[in-house]
Amino acid sequence: FQMDRTPESFLDLFPLDAIVYLTPDSENVLEDIDPDKVYVLGGLVDETIHKRLTLRRAREQSLQTARLPIREYMVKAPNSRNYHSETLAINQVFDILSTYYETRSWPVALRAGVSSGKGYVLPEAAEQ
C-alpha cells in the first residue's frame, strides 16, 4: 500500500465527493471498497469521552461516512463485563480493510481485525 505523509489536510488534497470518513457512528455500512474513493481512518484514543465526535467532524465537512459491517457479520458475545464496542484502533481498521481488499470476505477480514476483547465474534464462534 502506498502511504504518504504531508502536513496538508486530506480536505485540501482530495475532492470532497471522493472522501469517505470511517466512523463507528455512521448509519451507512461499508459494503465494498471503491478504489476511486479515499478512506479516512479516525484517530481518537478515548472512546468514552468523544462519542460521535468523528461523525460530527465528517458532517461539518459534508463528507460521506461509513462504518465497518461489524453488526451485519458479527454477534455480541456473552462476557462478564457485558462490554461490546465497535470502536477500533487505526491499525485494526487498516488490517480489516486490507484483508477485505485481498479476500473480498467481510467475515475473514473481521475475524482478522476485531479482537475478542471488543465483545463481538462471528456467529460460528458464538455457537462454540
Tab-separated table of N, CA, C and O in Angstrom:
chain	number	residue	atom	x	y	z
A	1	PHE	N	0.837	-1.170	0.000
A	1	PHE	CA	0.000	0.000	0.000
A	1	PHE	C	0.883	1.235	0.000
A	1	PHE	O	1.880	1.295	0.699
A	2	GLN	N	0.488	2.200	-0.784
A	2	GLN	CA	1.238	3.441	-0.859
A	2	GLN	C	0.778	4.372	0.254
A	2	GLN	O	-0.415	4.563	0.461
A	3	MET	N	1.747	4.921	0.966
A	3	MET	CA	1.424	5.867	2.034
A	3	MET	C	2.332	7.072	1.898
A	3	MET	O	3.519	6.938	1.629
A	4	ASP	N	1.749	8.234	2.077
A	4	ASP	CA	2.499	9.479	2.060
A	4	ASP	C	2.185	10.257	3.317
A	4	ASP	O	1.068	10.191	3.830
A	5	ARG	N	3.178	10.984	3.805
A	5	ARG	CA	2.971	11.890	4.939
A	5	ARG	C	3.040	13.301	4.412
A	5	ARG	O	3.899	13.627	3.607
A	6	THR	N	2.138	14.122	4.885
A	6	THR	CA	2.124	15.508	4.474
A	6	THR	C	1.491	16.347	5.577
A	6	THR	O	0.615	15.848	6.293
A	7	PRO	N	1.926	17.578	5.729
A	7	PRO	CA	1.282	18.442	6.726
A	7	PRO	C	-0.076	18.959	6.245
A	7	PRO	O	-0.839	19.511	7.021
A	8	GLU	N	-0.404	18.746	4.970
A	8	GLU	CA	-1.659	19.228	4.421
A	8	GLU	C	-2.831	18.355	4.879
A	8	GLU	O	-2.681	17.170	5.136
A	9	SER	N	-3.980	18.961	4.938
A	9	SER	CA	-5.192	18.235	5.305
A	9	SER	C	-5.677	17.404	4.117
A	9	SER	O	-5.548	17.827	2.963
A	10	PHE	N	-6.267	16.273	4.409
A	10	PHE	CA	-6.858	15.459	3.345
A	10	PHE	C	-7.948	16.238	2.614
A	10	PHE	O	-8.225	15.998	1.445
A	11	LEU	N	-8.544	17.206	3.305
A	11	LEU	CA	-9.584	18.032	2.700
A	11	LEU	C	-9.031	18.910	1.577
A	11	LEU	O	-9.769	19.288	0.665
A	12	ASP	N	-7.733	19.221	1.660
A	12	ASP	CA	-7.098	20.033	0.624
A	12	ASP	C	-6.511	19.182	-0.494
A	12	ASP	O	-6.174	19.699	-1.556
A	13	LEU	N	-6.380	17.889	-0.258
A	13	LEU	CA	-5.714	17.011	-1.220
A	13	LEU	C	-6.660	16.242	-2.140
A	13	LEU	O	-6.264	15.833	-3.223
A	14	PHE	N	-7.889	16.027	-1.689
A	14	PHE	CA	-8.811	15.182	-2.445
A	14	PHE	C	-10.161	15.875	-2.604
A	14	PHE	O	-10.571	16.638	-1.735
A	15	PRO	N	-10.867	15.572	-3.694
A	15	PRO	CA	-12.214	16.130	-3.846
A	15	PRO	C	-13.135	15.606	-2.740
A	15	PRO	O	-13.045	14.431	-2.361
A	16	LEU	N	-13.994	16.457	-2.227
A	16	LEU	CA	-14.868	16.061	-1.122
A	16	LEU	C	-15.734	14.851	-1.466
A	16	LEU	O	-15.984	14.010	-0.612
A	17	ASP	N	-16.158	14.737	-2.717
A	17	ASP	CA	-17.024	13.608	-3.073
A	17	ASP	C	-16.263	12.296	-3.198
A	17	ASP	O	-16.870	11.236	-3.346
A	18	ALA	N	-14.933	12.348	-3.101
A	18	ALA	CA	-14.128	11.119	-3.145
A	18	ALA	C	-13.779	10.607	-1.748
A	18	ALA	O	-13.295	9.496	-1.591
A	19	ILE	N	-14.056	11.417	-0.727
A	19	ILE	CA	-13.655	11.081	0.635
A	19	ILE	C	-14.786	10.355	1.364
A	19	ILE	O	-15.939	10.788	1.341
A	20	VAL	N	-14.437	9.249	2.022
A	20	VAL	CA	-15.362	8.534	2.896
A	20	VAL	C	-14.713	8.473	4.276
A	20	VAL	O	-13.640	7.887	4.440
A	21	TYR	N	-15.337	9.109	5.243
A	21	TYR	CA	-14.809	9.151	6.599
A	21	TYR	C	-15.375	7.944	7.351
A	21	TYR	O	-16.584	7.808	7.502
A	22	LEU	N	-14.501	7.062	7.787
A	22	LEU	CA	-14.944	5.874	8.522
A	22	LEU	C	-15.137	6.217	9.994
A	22	LEU	O	-14.227	6.736	10.641
A	23	THR	N	-16.323	5.950	10.489
A	23	THR	CA	-16.661	6.221	11.874
A	23	THR	C	-17.652	5.155	12.344
A	23	THR	O	-18.577	4.818	11.603
A	24	PRO	N	-17.478	4.624	13.538
A	24	PRO	CA	-18.409	3.600	14.022
A	24	PRO	C	-19.815	4.142	14.257
A	24	PRO	O	-20.749	3.377	14.445
A	25	ASP	N	-19.991	5.458	14.211
A	25	ASP	CA	-21.288	6.076	14.463
A	25	ASP	C	-22.103	6.323	13.195
A	25	ASP	O	-23.227	6.806	13.269
A	26	SER	N	-21.567	6.002	12.037
A	26	SER	CA	-22.274	6.245	10.788
A	26	SER	C	-23.479	5.314	10.637
A	26	SER	O	-23.464	4.171	11.095
A	27	GLU	N	-24.501	5.811	9.964
A	27	GLU	CA	-25.663	4.983	9.645
A	27	GLU	C	-25.374	4.127	8.412
A	27	GLU	O	-26.076	3.154	8.148
A	28	ASN	N	-24.373	4.514	7.624
A	28	ASN	CA	-24.056	3.847	6.361
A	28	ASN	C	-23.059	2.712	6.581
A	28	ASN	O	-22.023	2.907	7.214
A	29	VAL	N	-23.366	1.559	6.034
A	29	VAL	CA	-22.499	0.388	6.173
A	29	VAL	C	-21.562	0.327	4.969
A	29	VAL	O	-22.001	0.443	3.828
A	30	LEU	N	-20.286	0.143	5.231
A	30	LEU	CA	-19.319	-0.046	4.151
A	30	LEU	C	-19.512	-1.454	3.600
A	30	LEU	O	-19.232	-2.436	4.276
A	31	GLU	N	-20.029	-1.532	2.388
A	31	GLU	CA	-20.305	-2.833	1.790
A	31	GLU	C	-19.164	-3.319	0.918
A	31	GLU	O	-18.941	-4.515	0.783
A	32	ASP	N	-18.435	-2.392	0.315
A	32	ASP	CA	-17.317	-2.744	-0.552
A	32	ASP	C	-16.339	-1.581	-0.562
A	32	ASP	O	-16.693	-0.459	-0.214
A	33	ILE	N	-15.117	-1.851	-0.971
A	33	ILE	CA	-14.100	-0.813	-1.079
A	33	ILE	C	-14.056	-0.353	-2.531
A	33	ILE	O	-13.898	-1.156	-3.443
A	34	ASP	N	-14.212	0.933	-2.708
A	34	ASP	CA	-14.179	1.533	-4.036
A	34	ASP	C	-12.781	2.109	-4.255
A	34	ASP	O	-12.370	3.015	-3.530
A	35	PRO	N	-12.033	1.621	-5.247
A	35	PRO	CA	-10.667	2.122	-5.459
A	35	PRO	C	-10.610	3.600	-5.849
A	35	PRO	O	-9.545	4.216	-5.774
A	36	ASP	N	-11.739	4.175	-6.222
A	36	ASP	CA	-11.769	5.593	-6.572
A	36	ASP	C	-12.069	6.488	-5.375
A	36	ASP	O	-12.136	7.713	-5.513
A	37	LYS	N	-12.263	5.887	-4.218
A	37	LYS	CA	-12.547	6.653	-3.005
A	37	LYS	C	-11.310	6.725	-2.116
A	37	LYS	O	-10.419	5.892	-2.197
A	38	VAL	N	-11.297	7.712	-1.265
A	38	VAL	CA	-10.247	7.884	-0.263
A	38	VAL	C	-10.903	7.650	1.091
A	38	VAL	O	-11.855	8.340	1.445
A	39	TYR	N	-10.409	6.663	1.825
A	39	TYR	CA	-10.995	6.313	3.120
A	39	TYR	C	-10.165	6.927	4.234
A	39	TYR	O	-8.956	6.699	4.320
A	40	VAL	N	-10.828	7.685	5.076
A	40	VAL	CA	-10.157	8.352	6.188
A	40	VAL	C	-10.422	7.541	7.446
A	40	VAL	O	-11.572	7.274	7.807
A	41	LEU	N	-9.333	7.141	8.108
A	41	LEU	CA	-9.421	6.414	9.371
A	41	LEU	C	-9.220	7.416	10.490
A	41	LEU	O	-8.217	8.118	10.524
A	42	GLY	N	-10.156	7.471	11.425
A	42	GLY	CA	-10.059	8.428	12.526
A	42	GLY	C	-8.929	8.084	13.469
A	42	GLY	O	-8.288	7.044	13.363
A	43	GLY	N	-8.686	8.944	14.427
A	43	GLY	CA	-7.579	8.711	15.334
A	43	GLY	C	-7.856	9.124	16.759
A	43	GLY	O	-7.043	9.795	17.373
A	44	LEU	N	-8.995	8.728	17.300
A	44	LEU	CA	-9.316	9.075	18.680
A	44	LEU	C	-8.903	7.953	19.610
A	44	LEU	O	-9.053	6.788	19.286
A	45	VAL	N	-8.406	8.309	20.770
A	45	VAL	CA	-7.923	7.307	21.703
A	45	VAL	C	-8.980	6.924	22.727
A	45	VAL	O	-9.188	5.763	23.001
A	46	ASP	N	-9.683	7.892	23.282
A	46	ASP	CA	-10.616	7.607	24.360
A	46	ASP	C	-12.047	7.624	23.831
A	46	ASP	O	-12.638	8.678	23.631
A	47	GLU	N	-12.611	6.444	23.615
A	47	GLU	CA	-13.942	6.351	23.023
A	47	GLU	C	-15.052	6.792	23.965
A	47	GLU	O	-16.153	7.104	23.539
A	48	THR	N	-14.812	6.837	25.268
A	48	THR	CA	-15.896	7.182	26.192
A	48	THR	C	-16.108	8.692	26.286
A	48	THR	O	-17.207	9.136	26.571
A	49	ILE	N	-15.096	9.469	26.038
A	49	ILE	CA	-15.223	10.914	26.163
A	49	ILE	C	-15.704	11.549	24.862
A	49	ILE	O	-16.439	12.517	24.870
A	50	HIS	N	-15.311	10.980	23.740
A	50	HIS	CA	-15.553	11.620	22.447
A	50	HIS	C	-16.614	10.917	21.613
A	50	HIS	O	-16.475	10.795	20.408
A	51	LYS	N	-17.672	10.474	22.217
A	51	LYS	CA	-18.711	9.771	21.461
A	51	LYS	C	-19.236	10.653	20.339
A	51	LYS	O	-19.510	11.822	20.543
A	52	ARG	N	-19.351	10.058	19.158
A	52	ARG	CA	-19.904	10.679	17.958
A	52	ARG	C	-19.084	11.850	17.427
A	52	ARG	O	-19.529	12.565	16.523
A	53	LEU	N	-17.892	12.077	17.963
A	53	LEU	CA	-17.065	13.195	17.511
A	53	LEU	C	-16.656	13.024	16.052
A	53	LEU	O	-16.718	13.979	15.278
A	54	THR	N	-16.255	11.822	15.657
A	54	THR	CA	-15.831	11.631	14.264
A	54	THR	C	-17.002	11.843	13.310
A	54	THR	O	-16.823	12.419	12.233
A	55	LEU	N	-18.174	11.421	13.687
A	55	LEU	CA	-19.350	11.645	12.840
A	55	LEU	C	-19.648	13.136	12.727
A	55	LEU	O	-19.921	13.639	11.629
A	56	ARG	N	-19.577	13.848	13.832
A	56	ARG	CA	-19.805	15.305	13.789
A	56	ARG	C	-18.784	15.998	12.906
A	56	ARG	O	-19.131	16.870	12.109
A	57	ARG	N	-17.518	15.610	13.033
A	57	ARG	CA	-16.468	16.224	12.204
A	57	ARG	C	-16.720	15.976	10.722
A	57	ARG	O	-16.567	16.870	9.898
A	58	ALA	N	-17.103	14.763	10.385
A	58	ALA	CA	-17.379	14.444	8.980
A	58	ALA	C	-18.566	15.247	8.465
A	58	ALA	O	-18.533	15.775	7.345
A	59	ARG	N	-19.613	15.347	9.261
A	59	ARG	CA	-20.793	16.105	8.838
A	59	ARG	C	-20.490	17.587	8.677
A	59	ARG	O	-21.018	18.246	7.780
A	60	GLU	N	-19.632	18.131	9.556
A	60	GLU	CA	-19.252	19.539	9.438
A	60	GLU	C	-18.585	19.825	8.102
A	60	GLU	O	-18.687	20.931	7.574
A	61	GLN	N	-17.890	18.833	7.557
A	61	GLN	CA	-17.196	18.992	6.289
A	61	GLN	C	-18.019	18.468	5.100
A	61	GLN	O	-17.529	18.410	3.990
A	62	SER	N	-19.243	18.058	5.358
A	62	SER	CA	-20.132	17.489	4.331
A	62	SER	C	-19.530	16.264	3.657
A	62	SER	O	-19.641	16.076	2.444
A	63	LEU	N	-18.885	15.419	4.453
A	63	LEU	CA	-18.242	14.225	3.926
A	63	LEU	C	-19.169	13.014	4.019
A	63	LEU	O	-19.994	12.917	4.931
A	64	GLN	N	-18.983	12.080	3.103
A	64	GLN	CA	-19.655	10.791	3.199
A	64	GLN	C	-19.063	10.059	4.403
A	64	GLN	O	-17.877	10.190	4.695
A	65	THR	N	-19.883	9.272	5.049
A	65	THR	CA	-19.396	8.457	6.162
A	65	THR	C	-19.804	7.010	5.943
A	65	THR	O	-20.732	6.710	5.189
A	66	ALA	N	-19.092	6.136	6.613
A	66	ALA	CA	-19.437	4.707	6.595
A	66	ALA	C	-18.844	4.075	7.844
A	66	ALA	O	-17.918	4.606	8.450
A	67	ARG	N	-19.421	2.937	8.197
A	67	ARG	CA	-18.885	2.155	9.309
A	67	ARG	C	-18.605	0.755	8.791
A	67	ARG	O	-19.192	0.307	7.803
A	68	LEU	N	-17.708	0.076	9.476
A	68	LEU	CA	-17.433	-1.314	9.116
A	68	LEU	C	-18.669	-2.163	9.426
A	68	LEU	O	-19.408	-1.868	10.368
A	69	PRO	N	-18.892	-3.236	8.680
A	69	PRO	CA	-20.105	-4.038	8.865
A	69	PRO	C	-20.012	-5.041	10.020
A	69	PRO	O	-20.306	-6.230	9.871
A	70	ILE	N	-19.617	-4.561	11.171
A	70	ILE	CA	-19.460	-5.427	12.336
A	70	ILE	C	-20.808	-6.017	12.746
A	70	ILE	O	-20.942	-7.225	12.936
A	71	ARG	N	-21.833	-5.177	12.868
A	71	ARG	CA	-23.161	-5.656	13.292
A	71	ARG	C	-23.789	-6.603	12.277
A	71	ARG	O	-24.606	-7.440	12.636
A	72	GLU	N	-23.415	-6.451	11.024
A	72	GLU	CA	-24.006	-7.272	9.977
A	72	GLU	C	-23.399	-8.670	9.911
A	72	GLU	O	-24.058	-9.610	9.465
A	73	TYR	N	-22.149	-8.826	10.344
A	73	TYR	CA	-21.460	-10.114	10.222
A	73	TYR	C	-21.077	-10.745	11.558
A	73	TYR	O	-20.674	-11.900	11.591
A	74	MET	N	-21.171	-9.974	12.639
A	74	MET	CA	-20.749	-10.482	13.935
A	74	MET	C	-21.904	-10.400	14.923
A	74	MET	O	-22.891	-9.697	14.686
A	75	VAL	N	-21.772	-11.119	16.014
A	75	VAL	CA	-22.777	-11.089	17.077
A	75	VAL	C	-22.099	-10.702	18.384
A	75	VAL	O	-20.887	-10.866	18.545
A	76	LYS	N	-22.905	-10.198	19.296
A	76	LYS	CA	-22.372	-9.860	20.612
A	76	LYS	C	-22.097	-11.144	21.373
A	76	LYS	O	-22.964	-12.003	21.495
A	77	ALA	N	-20.890	-11.266	21.858
A	77	ALA	CA	-20.509	-12.443	22.640
A	77	ALA	C	-20.812	-12.195	24.105
A	77	ALA	O	-20.575	-11.099	24.621
A	78	PRO	N	-21.351	-13.196	24.777
A	78	PRO	CA	-21.556	-13.027	26.216
A	78	PRO	C	-20.204	-12.847	26.910
A	78	PRO	O	-19.253	-13.554	26.591
A	79	ASN	N	-20.130	-11.884	27.793
A	79	ASN	CA	-18.894	-11.701	28.555
A	79	ASN	C	-19.232	-11.137	29.923
A	79	ASN	O	-20.295	-10.556	30.121
A	80	SER	N	-18.329	-11.303	30.842
A	80	SER	CA	-18.583	-10.942	32.240
A	80	SER	C	-18.796	-9.442	32.437
A	80	SER	O	-19.491	-9.033	33.348
A	81	ARG	N	-18.216	-8.639	31.582
A	81	ARG	CA	-18.351	-7.184	31.733
A	81	ARG	C	-19.521	-6.621	30.924
A	81	ARG	O	-19.788	-5.431	30.992
A	82	ASN	N	-20.177	-7.479	30.101
A	82	ASN	CA	-21.230	-7.023	29.199
A	82	ASN	C	-20.727	-5.865	28.352
A	82	ASN	O	-21.405	-4.854	28.160
A	83	TYR	N	-19.511	-5.992	27.854
A	83	TYR	CA	-18.846	-4.947	27.088
A	83	TYR	C	-18.883	-5.303	25.610
A	83	TYR	O	-18.508	-6.398	25.214
A	84	HIS	N	-19.343	-4.344	24.795
A	84	HIS	CA	-19.373	-4.507	23.349
A	84	HIS	C	-19.053	-3.157	22.722
A	84	HIS	O	-19.720	-2.164	23.029
A	85	SER	N	-18.028	-3.109	21.882
A	85	SER	CA	-17.630	-1.850	21.269
A	85	SER	C	-17.245	-2.059	19.810
A	85	SER	O	-16.524	-2.989	19.469
A	86	GLU	N	-17.734	-1.162	18.974
A	86	GLU	CA	-17.364	-1.173	17.561
A	86	GLU	C	-16.248	-0.180	17.269
A	86	GLU	O	-15.862	-0.009	16.122
A	87	THR	N	-15.749	0.487	18.292
A	87	THR	CA	-14.655	1.429	18.125
A	87	THR	C	-13.349	0.651	18.114
A	87	THR	O	-13.052	-0.079	19.067
A	88	LEU	N	-12.593	0.802	17.027
A	88	LEU	CA	-11.358	0.041	16.854
A	88	LEU	C	-10.170	0.981	16.715
A	88	LEU	O	-10.322	2.143	16.325
A	89	ALA	N	-8.995	0.467	16.994
A	89	ALA	CA	-7.761	1.218	16.782
A	89	ALA	C	-7.486	1.326	15.278
A	89	ALA	O	-7.965	0.508	14.486
A	90	ILE	N	-6.732	2.330	14.911
A	90	ILE	CA	-6.433	2.563	13.494
A	90	ILE	C	-5.806	1.335	12.854
A	90	ILE	O	-6.171	0.954	11.732
A	91	ASN	N	-4.881	0.687	13.539
A	91	ASN	CA	-4.227	-0.486	12.954
A	91	ASN	C	-5.220	-1.627	12.733
A	91	ASN	O	-5.109	-2.377	11.757
A	92	GLN	N	-6.214	-1.757	13.615
A	92	GLN	CA	-7.228	-2.800	13.434
A	92	GLN	C	-8.087	-2.500	12.201
A	92	GLN	O	-8.378	-3.398	11.412
A	93	VAL	N	-8.488	-1.246	12.038
A	93	VAL	CA	-9.292	-0.866	10.873
A	93	VAL	C	-8.485	-1.086	9.596
A	93	VAL	O	-8.994	-1.636	8.612
A	94	PHE	N	-7.227	-0.694	9.617
A	94	PHE	CA	-6.371	-0.891	8.441
A	94	PHE	C	-6.247	-2.380	8.116
A	94	PHE	O	-6.357	-2.780	6.957
A	95	ASP	N	-6.030	-3.204	9.143
A	95	ASP	CA	-5.923	-4.650	8.922
A	95	ASP	C	-7.214	-5.214	8.331
A	95	ASP	O	-7.187	-6.044	7.425
A	96	ILE	N	-8.346	-4.772	8.840
A	96	ILE	CA	-9.634	-5.241	8.326
A	96	ILE	C	-9.798	-4.840	6.865
A	96	ILE	O	-10.154	-5.663	6.012
A	97	LEU	N	-9.524	-3.578	6.565
A	97	LEU	CA	-9.687	-3.108	5.185
A	97	LEU	C	-8.733	-3.809	4.226
A	97	LEU	O	-9.131	-4.205	3.122
A	98	SER	N	-7.485	-3.980	4.629
A	98	SER	CA	-6.530	-4.636	3.725
A	98	SER	C	-6.858	-6.113	3.550
A	98	SER	O	-6.745	-6.657	2.448
A	99	THR	N	-7.314	-6.777	4.618
A	99	THR	CA	-7.704	-8.183	4.498
A	99	THR	C	-8.947	-8.312	3.620
A	99	THR	O	-9.033	-9.199	2.771
A	100	TYR	N	-9.907	-7.411	3.795
A	100	TYR	CA	-11.094	-7.453	2.942
A	100	TYR	C	-10.711	-7.221	1.480
A	100	TYR	O	-11.205	-7.906	0.582
A	101	TYR	N	-9.832	-6.263	1.237
A	101	TYR	CA	-9.419	-5.949	-0.134
A	101	TYR	C	-8.770	-7.173	-0.798
A	101	TYR	O	-8.998	-7.439	-1.970
A	102	GLU	N	-8.006	-7.929	-0.029
A	102	GLU	CA	-7.343	-9.130	-0.561
A	102	GLU	C	-8.304	-10.300	-0.723
A	102	GLU	O	-8.214	-11.052	-1.690
A	103	THR	N	-9.217	-10.486	0.223
A	103	THR	CA	-10.059	-11.689	0.227
A	103	THR	C	-11.481	-11.459	-0.285
A	103	THR	O	-12.163	-12.424	-0.632
A	104	ARG	N	-11.933	-10.216	-0.246
A	104	ARG	CA	-13.317	-9.877	-0.583
A	104	ARG	C	-14.307	-10.609	0.316
A	104	ARG	O	-15.409	-10.942	-0.077
A	105	SER	N	-13.894	-10.852	1.559
A	105	SER	CA	-14.742	-11.536	2.528
A	105	SER	C	-14.759	-10.743	3.829
A	105	SER	O	-13.723	-10.653	4.515
A	106	TRP	N	-15.911	-10.185	4.173
A	106	TRP	CA	-16.012	-9.471	5.442
A	106	TRP	C	-15.812	-10.391	6.636
A	106	TRP	O	-15.120	-10.017	7.585
A	107	PRO	N	-16.375	-11.609	6.647
A	107	PRO	CA	-16.121	-12.475	7.812
A	107	PRO	C	-14.628	-12.750	8.029
A	107	PRO	O	-14.142	-12.701	9.160
A	108	VAL	N	-13.905	-13.012	6.958
A	108	VAL	CA	-12.460	-13.259	7.093
A	108	VAL	C	-11.762	-12.000	7.599
A	108	VAL	O	-10.916	-12.056	8.502
A	109	ALA	N	-12.112	-10.865	7.042
A	109	ALA	CA	-11.470	-9.602	7.427
A	109	ALA	C	-11.782	-9.236	8.875
A	109	ALA	O	-10.892	-8.827	9.628
A	110	LEU	N	-13.039	-9.389	9.271
A	110	LEU	CA	-13.417	-9.036	10.640
A	110	LEU	C	-12.802	-9.993	11.651
A	110	LEU	O	-12.393	-9.568	12.740
A	111	ARG	N	-12.718	-11.268	11.305
A	111	ARG	CA	-12.062	-12.237	12.197
A	111	ARG	C	-10.604	-11.827	12.415
A	111	ARG	O	-10.077	-11.938	13.521
A	112	ALA	N	-9.959	-11.335	11.370
A	112	ALA	CA	-8.548	-10.953	11.453
A	112	ALA	C	-8.342	-9.664	12.254
A	112	ALA	O	-7.297	-9.490	12.877
A	113	GLY	N	-9.338	-8.763	12.254
A	113	GLY	CA	-9.093	-7.452	12.837
A	113	GLY	C	-9.830	-7.101	14.102
A	113	GLY	O	-9.423	-6.192	14.816
A	114	VAL	N	-10.938	-7.776	14.402
A	114	VAL	CA	-11.703	-7.443	15.604
A	114	VAL	C	-11.307	-8.412	16.710
A	114	VAL	O	-11.609	-9.604	16.636
A	115	SER	N	-10.648	-7.888	17.717
A	115	SER	CA	-10.206	-8.750	18.812
A	115	SER	C	-11.401	-9.179	19.655
A	115	SER	O	-12.410	-8.468	19.740
A	116	SER	N	-11.292	-10.325	20.292
A	116	SER	CA	-12.391	-10.836	21.123
A	116	SER	C	-12.687	-9.895	22.288
A	116	SER	O	-13.792	-9.892	22.827
A	117	GLY	N	-11.727	-9.080	22.675
A	117	GLY	CA	-11.922	-8.128	23.759
A	117	GLY	C	-12.951	-7.056	23.447
A	117	GLY	O	-13.433	-6.361	24.343
A	118	LYS	N	-13.299	-6.893	22.180
A	118	LYS	CA	-14.316	-5.919	21.785
A	118	LYS	C	-15.722	-6.441	22.035
A	118	LYS	O	-16.689	-5.703	21.949
A	119	GLY	N	-15.847	-7.750	22.306
A	119	GLY	CA	-17.142	-8.309	22.641
A	119	GLY	C	-17.950	-8.786	21.450
A	119	GLY	O	-19.110	-9.146	21.591
A	120	TYR	N	-17.349	-8.805	20.268
A	120	TYR	CA	-18.027	-9.296	19.070
A	120	TYR	C	-17.276	-10.499	18.516
A	120	TYR	O	-16.041	-10.521	18.526
A	121	VAL	N	-18.024	-11.474	18.029
A	121	VAL	CA	-17.445	-12.648	17.399
A	121	VAL	C	-18.291	-13.019	16.179
A	121	VAL	O	-19.447	-12.602	16.066
A	122	LEU	N	-17.721	-13.821	15.306
A	122	LEU	CA	-18.501	-14.353	14.200
A	122	LEU	C	-19.522	-15.334	14.747
A	122	LEU	O	-19.278	-15.981	15.776
A	123	PRO	N	-20.663	-15.484	14.105
A	123	PRO	CA	-21.721	-16.359	14.648
A	123	PRO	C	-21.254	-17.779	14.953
A	123	PRO	O	-21.637	-18.354	15.976
A	124	GLU	N	-20.411	-18.349	14.099
A	124	GLU	CA	-19.963	-19.738	14.358
A	124	GLU	C	-19.113	-19.822	15.619
A	124	GLU	O	-19.121	-20.819	16.327
A	125	ALA	N	-18.385	-18.771	15.956
A	125	ALA	CA	-17.583	-18.771	17.190
A	125	ALA	C	-18.481	-18.653	18.417
A	125	ALA	O	-18.182	-19.190	19.479
A	126	ALA	N	-19.605	-17.956	18.270
A	126	ALA	CA	-20.533	-17.794	19.400
A	126	ALA	C	-21.222	-19.116	19.732
A	126	ALA	O	-21.596	-19.354	20.882
A	127	GLU	N	-21.387	-19.983	18.737
A	127	GLU	CA	-22.061	-21.256	18.950
A	127	GLU	C	-21.183	-22.260	19.671
A	127	GLU	O	-21.667	-23.250	20.213
A	128	GLN	N	-19.869	-22.024	19.687
A	128	GLN	CA	-18.952	-22.977	20.307
A	128	GLN	C	-18.868	-22.795	21.799
A	128	GLN	O	-19.124	-21.849	22.386
